[in-house]
Short mmCIF file of C-alpha atoms in Angstrom, two decimals:
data_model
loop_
_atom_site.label_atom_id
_atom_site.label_comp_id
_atom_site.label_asym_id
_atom_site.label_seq_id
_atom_site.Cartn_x
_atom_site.Cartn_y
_atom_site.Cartn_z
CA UNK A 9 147.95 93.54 149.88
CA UNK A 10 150.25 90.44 150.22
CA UNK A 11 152.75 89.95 148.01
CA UNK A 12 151.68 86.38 147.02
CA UNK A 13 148.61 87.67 145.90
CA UNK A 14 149.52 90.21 143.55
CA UNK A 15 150.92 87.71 140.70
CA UNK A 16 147.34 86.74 141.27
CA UNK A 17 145.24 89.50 140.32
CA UNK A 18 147.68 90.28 138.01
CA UNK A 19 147.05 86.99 136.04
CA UNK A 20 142.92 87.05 136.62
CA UNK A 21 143.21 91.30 135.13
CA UNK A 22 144.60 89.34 132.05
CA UNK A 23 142.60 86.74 132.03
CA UNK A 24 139.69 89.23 131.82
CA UNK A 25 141.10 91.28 129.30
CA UNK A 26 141.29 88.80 126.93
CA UNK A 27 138.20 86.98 127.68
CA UNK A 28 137.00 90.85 127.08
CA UNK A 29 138.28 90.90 123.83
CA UNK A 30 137.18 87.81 122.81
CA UNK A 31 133.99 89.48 121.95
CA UNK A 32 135.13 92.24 120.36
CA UNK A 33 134.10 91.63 116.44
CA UNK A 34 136.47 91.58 113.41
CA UNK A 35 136.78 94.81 111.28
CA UNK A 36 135.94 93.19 108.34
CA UNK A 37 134.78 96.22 106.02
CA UNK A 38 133.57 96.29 102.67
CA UNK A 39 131.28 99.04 100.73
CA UNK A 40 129.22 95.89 99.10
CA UNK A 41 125.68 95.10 101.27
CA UNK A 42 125.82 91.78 103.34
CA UNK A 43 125.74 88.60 100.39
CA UNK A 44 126.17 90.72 97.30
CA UNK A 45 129.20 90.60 95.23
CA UNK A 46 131.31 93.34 95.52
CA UNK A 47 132.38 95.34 91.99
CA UNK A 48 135.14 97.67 91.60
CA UNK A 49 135.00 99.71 88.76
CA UNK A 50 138.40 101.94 88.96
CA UNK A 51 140.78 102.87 91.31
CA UNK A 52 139.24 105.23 94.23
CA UNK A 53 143.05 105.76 95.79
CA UNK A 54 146.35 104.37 97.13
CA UNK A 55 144.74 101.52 99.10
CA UNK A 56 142.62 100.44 96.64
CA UNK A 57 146.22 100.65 94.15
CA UNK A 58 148.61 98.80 96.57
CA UNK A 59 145.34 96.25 97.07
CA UNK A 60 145.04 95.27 93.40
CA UNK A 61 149.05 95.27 93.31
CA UNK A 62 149.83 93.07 96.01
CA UNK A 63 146.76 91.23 96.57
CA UNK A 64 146.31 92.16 99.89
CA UNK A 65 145.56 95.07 102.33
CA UNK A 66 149.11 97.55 103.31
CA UNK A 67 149.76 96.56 106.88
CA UNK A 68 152.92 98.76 107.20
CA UNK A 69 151.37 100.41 109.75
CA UNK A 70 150.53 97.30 111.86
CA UNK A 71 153.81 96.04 111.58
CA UNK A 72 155.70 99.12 112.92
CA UNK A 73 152.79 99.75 115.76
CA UNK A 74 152.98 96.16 116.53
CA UNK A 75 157.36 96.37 116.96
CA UNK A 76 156.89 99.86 118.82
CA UNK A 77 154.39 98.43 121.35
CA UNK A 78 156.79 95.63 121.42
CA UNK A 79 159.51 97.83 122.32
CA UNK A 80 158.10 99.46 124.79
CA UNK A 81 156.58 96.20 126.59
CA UNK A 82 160.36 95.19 126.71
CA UNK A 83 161.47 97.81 127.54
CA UNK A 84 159.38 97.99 131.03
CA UNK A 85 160.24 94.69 131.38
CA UNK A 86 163.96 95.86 131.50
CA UNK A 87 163.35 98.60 134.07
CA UNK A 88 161.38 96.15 136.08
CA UNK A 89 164.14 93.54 135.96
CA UNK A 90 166.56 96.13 137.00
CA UNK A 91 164.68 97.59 139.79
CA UNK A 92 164.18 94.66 141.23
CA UNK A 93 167.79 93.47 141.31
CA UNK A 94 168.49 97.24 143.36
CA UNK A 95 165.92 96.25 145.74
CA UNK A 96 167.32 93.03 146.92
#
């Protein structure tokens, strides 16, 4: 394959990918039937504590996948960034 070209298919993969997950739907959950008003009567765990406390879901866990995917993304971009300066 020419070199030119694989920038290319690297960009329409992407492209695809995303268009892919465009369509994916949203996880939002809730034990309540479609239209009817959901009623919480008591705590049924840790979520449902650090929910009423906050106001909002815990996304610890999104935050430190989201930084260790992160990390990882940069750090192939380092190794490709240095392999590349060896091969000139």
């Amino acid at each position: 394959m020419s070199a030119a070209r694989r920038p290319l298919l690297t960009a329409t993969a992407a492209g695809t990918l995303l268009c892919a997950l465009w369509f994916v739907p949203s996880a939002n959950a809730s034990d309540a039937a479609p239209g009817a008003a959901a009623v919480r009567s008591g705590s049924t765990g840790p979520a449902t504590d650090r929910l009423a406390e906050t106001g909002g879901p815990d996304t610890t866990a999104y935050v430190l996948g989201g930084t260790g995917f992160l990390g990882v993304g940069a750090g192939f971009v380092a190794l490709a960034m240095r392999r590349h300066g060896r091969a000139s």
